[in-house]
Each structure stands twice: as C-alpha cells, then as structure tokens.
Amino acid sequence: MGFSSYKKSVENGDKVILYFSPSHIAPLKINLGQTLQTAYGAIKHGDLIGKNYGTKINCPKGWIYLLHPTSELWTQAVPHRTQILYSTDISMIVFQLELTAGSVVVEAGTGSGSLSHAIIRSVMPTGHLFTFEFHKDRFEKAGQEFVEHGLSDNVTITHRDVCNDGFQLNHVADAVFLDLPSPWSCIESAKQAIKLQGGRICSFSPCIEQVSQTCATLTEKGFQDIKILECLLRKFHVKHTGLPKASLGELTELEKMQKVKIDRKKPIEMGTNDDMVETGESVAKKPCLENTNNSGKNNKDKKKGQDCYEFVTASPVQDMQGHTGFLTFATLYGQ
Ligand SMILES: C[S@@+](CC[C@H](N)C(=O)[O-])C[C@H]1O[C@@H](n2cnc3c(N)ncnc32)[C@H](O)[C@@H]1O
C-alpha cells in the first residue's frame, strides 16, 4: 500500500487519511483489532477494512470521509516535527525547479517530510530524491514513513550535517532544494551535486537577511537568473451578478421579439470595482447590477425593461494569509 499507486478499498495495514473537517485531517494506520477514539465517537479499524476510498463513514456522533493518501493530503495530515512547507509554496517549488518524472533532486533538511513527499510524487516512477537531515529522531521518523508509504525505491534519506560535511554527491542532480538556517554554507556542495549540464536550485528562508546572504553566495559560485518569490494566498468571494447588456446598434432579433424598450441615449451605468472591494459584496446601484441569486429581483429588472447579462464573478476579500518565507531560485548553467 502506498502513496505511489491507487487502489479501490482499504486493507489491514493501510495508511488512510481521515477527513473530519477542512481544518481537521488525520492519518491512520489500519490495525485490525484496534479502536480510534474521536470527537465523533469510537471508530473500529476493522469497520474501515473493505470500505472503498472516498466513502462517507457514519460515526456514533457524526460522519467522516475515508480518503486515499496523496502528497497534498499528507501535507495537511503530517505530524509536525518541524515547521513544514505547505501546498502553495510546494507548487511553486515543483514548477520553478522544473521537476518531472525522472528528475533527480537533492533536499536538505528533510524536517517533517512534507515537501519530500511532494518531490517524490513529482519525480516518480523513475526519478529519485536524496534527502538529508541531521536531527537523529527526525531522520529516523521520516525514513520509517517513506518505507511505510511505499516510497523506498524513489528516495534515499541520509543522516548528515550538510553544512559541515556537504552532500557528497557528484553531478547527479537536476535540482537542489534547501530549507536550512544557513543555506549559503552548502551552496558549494550543492553545485558539486548538480549535473554537469546544469540545473536549478531553490532556497526557502523566512528572513530577508538570509535571502541576501544566499543571493551573494549564489552569485559568487556562478549561479545566474536569481529570482526571489513570495507566495501569498488571496481569498475571493465568488458570486452571481448581472450587468445590463450593451446594445451597440440595431436591435437584435431577440430584442425585437421581446419588444424590449432601451433608452439608447442614456449611458449604461456600471458598478465600480471599489464597491466590491470595500464590502466583499456585489454592490448594486442599478437593478441589473444587483445580485441576481434572487429570481424575484431578476424578474423585477426585466419588468423595468432592462435586459440583463448574468455571470459569475469574484472579488477579493481583505484578509491575506501571512508570509511564510521567501523562495530564492537560481540556475547553474553547464559547467
Ligand atoms: C524547517 S525544517 C524542513 C521542513 C521541510 N521542508 C518540510 O516541508 O517538512 C528544517 C530541517 O532542517 C534540518 N537541518 C538544519 N540544519 C541542517 C544541516 N546543517 N544539515 C542537515 N539538516 C539540517 C533541521 O533539523 C530541520 O529538520
């Protein structure tokens, strides 16, 4: 059983993901005979065996979903042994490092393995991740999880301080990823690990001072195209709204049929974007700009002779999830 392939139903020994709510997702290793105590009541592992992944499970005091593990769900469910990288940054890292099936990647430190799982999934089935962690317990726990998740063929984890002892890899990697307090101290070793035809590097740092020192070392070691990105999440309110249809000339056949009277000299008044930004709601000054979820209102508009074009729109809300870190990318061209 693993993250590497999909199957239909749960078997004893599987690692499953239990979905309680959007903010509560937990992993569970199925052990026949054991019982999990939850806020929704007791769940017998044996009752989950044979159930199809994706099934809604009724519990004594509610319900949960039984999900197949994926690297994205693992990022939400992983037991935190360190700060971890989340899907927003991970997607940018995978894209910017140009990871694809068959890529060879070097990573330090492994931490809780959140990013490692996403990298392994991106480079499977023929690629490989060499990941390094100097904290003994974290190294052992991550190694155990890679085995349990069926990922052993695509990952090698090494217990080492890469800042002092380097990666000890010679021109095997397409990309290197660093999530370390002093990434600049292993950039020389990262360069040695990158393939002779060149490759990409990324360093994740929460502080701009670390970014600055990393950029200076990258430049000194011959990396080019240095680019710093910060990923921020922005939420949008999605809603149905309507605008008066602009009539630019002759009446259409439809208008003629409907005998709609439109005052062509009067300009069509549009709602401003500011209205939407300020309130997070669709603010309507004219009937046709009103939220047309309410079909009664819509009919009223039509009675007034305004022909409405209805559509789905989105406006940003004011809150924006805070900074997690800066991603510094660079390229090493052929050596
Ligand atoms: C923030 S965590 C990495 C989290 C990881 N990116 C994830 O998504 O789960 C940083 C890890 O780097 C490890 N580390 C720090 N310095 C190191 C070094 N010199 N060599 C190897 N590992 C190191 C720490 O023990 C820690 O587990």
PDB file of C-alpha atoms and ligand atoms in Angstrom, residues 82-85 107 109-115 132-135 138 160-163 179-181, ligand 1:
ATOM      1  CA  THR A  82       9.282  20.936  12.451  1.00  0.00           C
ATOM      2  CA  GLN A  83       7.844  23.884  10.547  1.00  0.00           C
ATOM      3  CA  ILE A  84       6.670  22.475   7.241  1.00  0.00           C
ATOM      4  CA  LEU A  85       6.139  23.721   3.709  1.00  0.00           C
ATOM      5  CA  GLU A 107      16.938  18.211  -0.446  1.00  0.00           C
ATOM      6  CA  GLY A 109      16.715  19.291   5.620  1.00  0.00           C
ATOM      7  CA  THR A 110      14.036  16.664   5.426  1.00  0.00           C
ATOM      8  CA  GLY A 111      12.236  18.038   8.503  1.00  0.00           C
ATOM      9  CA  SER A 112       8.740  16.510   8.697  1.00  0.00           C
ATOM     10  CA  GLY A 113       8.887  15.267   5.102  1.00  0.00           C
ATOM     11  CA  SER A 114       6.026  17.413   3.814  1.00  0.00           C
ATOM     12  CA  LEU A 115       7.974  18.694   0.790  1.00  0.00           C
ATOM     13  CA  PHE A 132      19.431  14.917   4.232  1.00  0.00           C
ATOM     14  CA  GLU A 133      18.557  15.505   7.890  1.00  0.00           C
ATOM     15  CA  PHE A 134      20.999  15.985  10.798  1.00  0.00           C
ATOM     16  CA  HIS A 135      18.451  15.539  13.628  1.00  0.00           C
ATOM     17  CA  ARG A 138      13.568  13.306  12.517  1.00  0.00           C
ATOM     18  CA  ARG A 160      24.232  14.163   7.964  1.00  0.00           C
ATOM     19  CA  ASP A 161      25.036  17.790   8.710  1.00  0.00           C
ATOM     20  CA  VAL A 162      25.203  19.065   5.141  1.00  0.00           C
ATOM     21  CA  CYS A 163      26.552  22.477   6.125  1.00  0.00           C
ATOM     22  CA  ASP A 179      15.332  24.651   3.804  1.00  0.00           C
ATOM     23  CA  LEU A 180      18.123  25.381   6.286  1.00  0.00           C
ATOM     24  CA  PRO A 181      19.031  28.183   8.701  1.00  0.00           C
TER      25      PRO A 181
HETATM   26  C1  LIG B   1      12.139  23.690   8.548  1.00  0.00           C
HETATM   27  S1  LIG B   1      12.679  22.056   8.580  1.00  0.00           S
HETATM   28  C2  LIG B   1      12.348  21.487   6.965  1.00  0.00           C
HETATM   29  C3  LIG B   1      10.882  21.204   6.728  1.00  0.00           C
HETATM   30  C4  LIG B   1      10.599  20.515   5.425  1.00  0.00           C
HETATM   31  N1  LIG B   1      10.908  21.382   4.297  1.00  0.00           N
HETATM   32  C5  LIG B   1       9.150  20.058   5.369  1.00  0.00           C
HETATM   33  O1  LIG B   1       8.392  20.545   4.484  1.00  0.00           O
HETATM   34  O2  LIG B   1       8.734  19.231   6.184  1.00  0.00           O
HETATM   35  C6  LIG B   1      14.420  22.222   8.550  1.00  0.00           C
HETATM   36  C7  LIG B   1      15.120  20.936   8.858  1.00  0.00           C
HETATM   37  O3  LIG B   1      16.492  21.099   8.523  1.00  0.00           O
HETATM   38  C8  LIG B   1      17.260  20.355   9.442  1.00  0.00           C
HETATM   39  N2  LIG B   1      18.626  20.916   9.393  1.00  0.00           N
HETATM   40  C9  LIG B   1      19.042  22.120   9.843  1.00  0.00           C
HETATM   41  N3  LIG B   1      20.352  22.296   9.597  1.00  0.00           N
HETATM   42  C10 LIG B   1      20.774  21.160   8.979  1.00  0.00           C
HETATM   43  C11 LIG B   1      22.034  20.729   8.471  1.00  0.00           C
HETATM   44  N4  LIG B   1      23.121  21.503   8.593  1.00  0.00           N
HETATM   45  N5  LIG B   1      22.112  19.518   7.880  1.00  0.00           N
HETATM   46  C12 LIG B   1      21.015  18.729   7.776  1.00  0.00           C
HETATM   47  N6  LIG B   1      19.791  19.080   8.241  1.00  0.00           N
HETATM   48  C13 LIG B   1      19.669  20.286   8.834  1.00  0.00           C
HETATM   49  C14 LIG B   1      16.550  20.588  10.770  1.00  0.00           C
HETATM   50  O4  LIG B   1      16.850  19.556  11.692  1.00  0.00           O
HETATM   51  C15 LIG B   1      15.093  20.584  10.332  1.00  0.00           C
HETATM   52  O5  LIG B   1      14.527  19.296  10.495  1.00  0.00           O
END
